[in-house]
């Protein structure tokens, strides 16, 4: 009998209760009958075994963990062995959800401002694995197209190369698993491609040099409305060269 029977609190039940399947946990040898008890003395005397009211009978047992279960094993000759194991509930790992991953529509996949972009999902791993400034190297992050795949840890998105979204916005699922306990959590991540602004080339900005000194203070913000063309949410800044603007 293993020393511990660990389960993950993946449903995050506020009461911290999980269902322990004793029959599924222990490999029962041929010609051996097992029964389970809360007390060692009960296992020795074969009284008050743990039972359920399910049909057919099952040894599915609700517990909040930190509990010792005693096992009575009897072979065909009537010989008895009593042993025990601990019920352990491990918690979902701490991580930082990243609900939104947004990029600019810089890449022309089917055309300009097509709403499709390669997303480097791995670039989000460090943020997800860091909580309160502390990075946890024992977490594995995988990305999935559906919640069911994230829960089952199946069909992960290949992150060897950036993932190109198929809709804008697009919802994917992120699974974060503790490499030590095997417990995991999952959350939605929205992939969003923001369109590039389409600035209007403004007319020349001409002012009169009334004192003929060759210098005039230009209020460049007077050109903001003309350059933006009325596009909402556009912030305009001015630079002396293209490198500075980039």
CSV table of C-alpha atoms in Angstrom, one decimal, residues 37-231:
chain,number,residue,atom,x,y,z
A,37,UNK,CA,-11.4,1.9,8.2
A,38,UNK,CA,-10.9,5.2,9.9
A,39,UNK,CA,-9.3,3.6,13.0
A,40,UNK,CA,-6.5,1.1,13.3
A,41,UNK,CA,-8.4,-0.7,16.0
A,42,UNK,CA,-11.4,-1.1,13.8
A,43,UNK,CA,-9.2,-2.5,11.0
A,44,UNK,CA,-7.8,-5.1,13.4
A,45,UNK,CA,-11.2,-6.1,14.8
A,46,UNK,CA,-12.9,-5.8,11.5
A,47,UNK,CA,-15.7,-3.4,12.7
A,48,UNK,CA,-17.2,-0.2,11.2
A,49,UNK,CA,-15.6,-0.4,7.7
A,50,UNK,CA,-16.0,2.6,5.5
A,51,UNK,CA,-18.9,2.1,3.2
A,52,UNK,CA,-21.0,4.3,0.9
A,53,UNK,CA,-24.6,4.2,-0.2
A,54,UNK,CA,-23.9,4.1,-3.9
A,55,UNK,CA,-25.2,1.3,-6.1
A,56,UNK,CA,-23.2,-0.8,-6.8
A,57,UNK,CA,-21.2,-0.3,-3.6
A,58,UNK,CA,-18.1,1.8,-4.0
A,59,UNK,CA,-15.2,2.9,-1.8
A,60,UNK,CA,-15.4,6.5,-3.1
A,61,UNK,CA,-14.8,8.5,0.1
A,62,UNK,CA,-15.2,12.3,0.5
A,63,UNK,CA,-12.4,13.9,2.6
A,64,UNK,CA,-10.7,17.2,3.2
A,65,UNK,CA,-7.3,15.4,3.5
A,66,UNK,CA,-4.8,15.1,6.4
A,67,UNK,CA,-6.5,11.8,7.3
A,68,UNK,CA,-5.2,8.3,7.9
A,69,UNK,CA,-7.1,5.4,6.3
A,70,UNK,CA,-6.4,1.9,7.6
A,71,UNK,CA,-6.5,-1.1,5.3
A,72,UNK,CA,-7.4,-4.7,6.2
A,73,UNK,CA,-6.2,-7.3,3.7
A,74,UNK,CA,-7.4,-10.9,4.0
A,75,UNK,CA,-6.3,-13.8,1.8
A,76,UNK,CA,-8.1,-17.0,1.1
A,77,UNK,CA,-6.5,-18.7,4.1
A,78,UNK,CA,-7.9,-16.0,6.4
A,79,UNK,CA,-4.6,-14.4,7.1
A,80,UNK,CA,-4.8,-10.7,7.9
A,81,UNK,CA,-2.5,-7.8,7.3
A,82,UNK,CA,-3.3,-4.3,8.5
A,83,UNK,CA,-1.6,-1.2,6.9
A,84,UNK,CA,-2.4,2.4,6.3
A,85,UNK,CA,-2.1,5.4,3.9
A,86,UNK,CA,-2.5,9.2,4.2
A,87,UNK,CA,-5.1,11.2,2.3
A,88,UNK,CA,-3.4,14.3,0.9
A,89,UNK,CA,-5.0,17.2,-1.0
A,90,UNK,CA,-2.6,19.3,-3.0
A,91,UNK,CA,-3.7,22.8,-4.0
A,92,UNK,CA,-3.8,24.5,-7.4
A,93,UNK,CA,-0.5,26.2,-8.0
A,94,UNK,CA,-0.3,30.0,-7.7
A,95,UNK,CA,0.2,31.8,-11.0
A,96,UNK,CA,-0.6,35.1,-12.7
A,97,UNK,CA,-3.3,34.9,-15.3
A,98,UNK,CA,-2.7,37.0,-18.5
A,99,UNK,CA,-6.3,37.5,-19.7
A,100,UNK,CA,-5.3,39.7,-22.7
A,101,UNK,CA,-2.4,39.3,-25.2
A,102,UNK,CA,-2.5,42.1,-27.8
A,103,UNK,CA,-0.2,43.0,-30.6
A,104,UNK,CA,-0.3,45.5,-33.5
A,105,UNK,CA,-1.2,44.4,-37.0
A,106,UNK,CA,2.3,44.7,-38.3
A,107,UNK,CA,2.5,41.6,-40.5
A,108,UNK,CA,0.6,41.4,-43.8
A,109,UNK,CA,-0.5,37.7,-43.9
A,110,UNK,CA,-3.4,38.2,-46.2
A,111,UNK,CA,-3.2,41.9,-46.6
A,112,UNK,CA,-2.7,45.1,-44.7
A,113,UNK,CA,-4.7,45.4,-41.4
A,114,UNK,CA,-6.0,41.8,-41.9
A,115,UNK,CA,-6.4,41.1,-38.2
A,116,UNK,CA,-3.9,38.2,-38.3
A,117,UNK,CA,-0.6,38.1,-36.5
A,118,UNK,CA,1.9,35.6,-35.2
A,119,UNK,CA,1.7,35.4,-31.4
A,120,UNK,CA,4.8,34.4,-29.5
A,121,UNK,CA,2.8,32.6,-26.7
A,122,UNK,CA,6.0,31.5,-24.9
A,123,UNK,CA,6.8,35.2,-24.3
A,124,UNK,CA,3.9,35.2,-21.7
A,125,UNK,CA,5.3,32.3,-19.7
A,126,UNK,CA,7.5,34.3,-17.4
A,127,UNK,CA,4.6,36.7,-16.4
A,128,UNK,CA,2.3,33.7,-15.8
A,129,UNK,CA,4.9,31.8,-13.7
A,130,UNK,CA,5.7,34.9,-11.6
A,131,UNK,CA,3.6,35.8,-8.5
A,132,UNK,CA,4.4,38.8,-6.3
A,133,UNK,CA,7.8,39.1,-8.0
A,134,UNK,CA,8.8,35.5,-7.4
A,135,UNK,CA,9.4,33.2,-10.4
A,136,UNK,CA,8.3,29.6,-10.0
A,137,UNK,CA,10.5,27.3,-12.2
A,138,UNK,CA,8.4,24.2,-11.3
A,139,UNK,CA,5.4,25.3,-13.4
A,140,UNK,CA,4.7,24.1,-17.0
A,141,UNK,CA,2.6,26.4,-19.2
A,142,UNK,CA,0.7,25.0,-22.2
A,143,UNK,CA,-1.7,26.7,-24.5
A,144,UNK,CA,-4.9,25.0,-26.0
A,145,UNK,CA,-7.7,25.9,-28.4
A,146,UNK,CA,-10.5,24.7,-26.1
A,147,UNK,CA,-11.2,24.5,-22.4
A,148,UNK,CA,-11.7,20.7,-22.7
A,149,UNK,CA,-8.2,20.3,-24.1
A,150,UNK,CA,-6.7,22.4,-21.4
A,151,UNK,CA,-8.4,20.4,-18.7
A,152,UNK,CA,-7.4,17.1,-20.2
A,153,UNK,CA,-3.9,18.4,-21.1
A,154,UNK,CA,-4.3,17.3,-24.7
A,155,UNK,CA,-3.7,18.9,-28.1
A,156,UNK,CA,-1.4,21.7,-26.9
A,157,UNK,CA,-0.6,24.4,-29.4
A,158,UNK,CA,2.8,24.0,-30.8
A,159,UNK,CA,4.8,26.9,-29.4
A,160,UNK,CA,8.1,26.1,-31.2
A,161,UNK,CA,7.0,28.8,-33.7
A,162,UNK,CA,4.6,31.7,-33.1
A,163,UNK,CA,0.9,30.9,-33.3
A,164,UNK,CA,-1.1,32.8,-35.9
A,165,UNK,CA,-4.7,33.6,-34.7
A,166,UNK,CA,-7.6,32.4,-36.8
A,167,UNK,CA,-10.1,35.0,-35.6
A,168,UNK,CA,-9.8,38.5,-34.1
A,169,UNK,CA,-10.2,38.5,-31.3
A,170,UNK,CA,-9.7,34.8,-30.5
A,171,UNK,CA,-10.1,33.0,-27.1
A,172,UNK,CA,-7.6,30.3,-26.2
A,173,UNK,CA,-7.0,28.4,-22.9
A,174,UNK,CA,-3.9,28.3,-20.8
A,175,UNK,CA,-3.0,25.4,-18.5
A,176,UNK,CA,-0.5,25.9,-15.7
A,177,UNK,CA,0.6,22.7,-14.1
A,178,UNK,CA,2.8,22.1,-11.0
A,179,UNK,CA,5.6,19.8,-12.0
A,180,UNK,CA,5.9,18.5,-8.4
A,181,UNK,CA,2.3,17.8,-7.5
A,182,UNK,CA,0.7,17.5,-10.9
A,183,UNK,CA,-2.0,19.9,-9.9
A,184,UNK,CA,-3.0,22.5,-12.4
A,185,UNK,CA,-5.1,25.6,-13.1
A,186,UNK,CA,-6.5,27.0,-16.3
A,187,UNK,CA,-7.6,30.4,-17.6
A,188,UNK,CA,-8.8,32.1,-20.8
A,189,UNK,CA,-6.5,34.3,-22.8
A,190,UNK,CA,-7.8,36.7,-25.4
A,191,UNK,CA,-5.6,37.1,-28.5
A,192,UNK,CA,-6.3,40.5,-30.0
A,193,UNK,CA,-4.8,42.2,-33.0
A,194,UNK,CA,-5.0,46.0,-33.0
A,195,UNK,CA,-5.2,47.7,-36.4
A,196,UNK,CA,-2.4,50.1,-37.4
A,197,UNK,CA,-3.5,53.8,-37.6
A,198,UNK,CA,-3.5,55.2,-41.1
A,199,UNK,CA,-2.2,58.7,-40.8
A,200,UNK,CA,-2.9,61.4,-43.4
A,201,UNK,CA,0.0,63.3,-44.8
A,202,UNK,CA,-0.7,66.9,-43.7
A,203,UNK,CA,-0.4,70.0,-45.7
A,204,UNK,CA,2.7,72.1,-45.3
A,205,UNK,CA,2.8,74.1,-42.1
A,206,UNK,CA,3.6,77.7,-43.1
A,207,UNK,CA,4.0,80.6,-40.7
A,208,UNK,CA,5.2,84.2,-41.4
A,209,UNK,CA,8.6,85.2,-40.0
A,210,UNK,CA,7.5,88.7,-38.9
A,211,UNK,CA,10.8,89.7,-37.4
A,212,UNK,CA,12.9,88.1,-40.2
A,213,UNK,CA,15.1,86.2,-37.7
A,214,UNK,CA,14.6,82.8,-39.4
A,215,UNK,CA,13.0,81.3,-36.3
A,216,UNK,CA,9.4,80.6,-35.4
A,217,UNK,CA,7.8,78.5,-32.7
A,218,UNK,CA,5.5,76.0,-34.4
A,219,UNK,CA,2.7,74.5,-32.4
A,220,UNK,CA,2.8,71.1,-34.0
A,221,UNK,CA,-0.3,69.9,-32.2
A,222,UNK,CA,-2.3,72.1,-34.5
A,223,UNK,CA,-1.7,69.4,-37.1
A,224,UNK,CA,-3.0,66.5,-34.9
A,225,UNK,CA,-6.6,66.5,-36.2
A,226,UNK,CA,-5.4,66.7,-39.8
A,227,UNK,CA,-2.9,63.8,-39.4
A,228,UNK,CA,-5.3,61.5,-37.5
A,229,UNK,CA,-8.1,62.0,-40.0
A,230,UNK,CA,-10.6,61.7,-37.1
A,231,UNK,CA,-9.5,58.2,-36.1
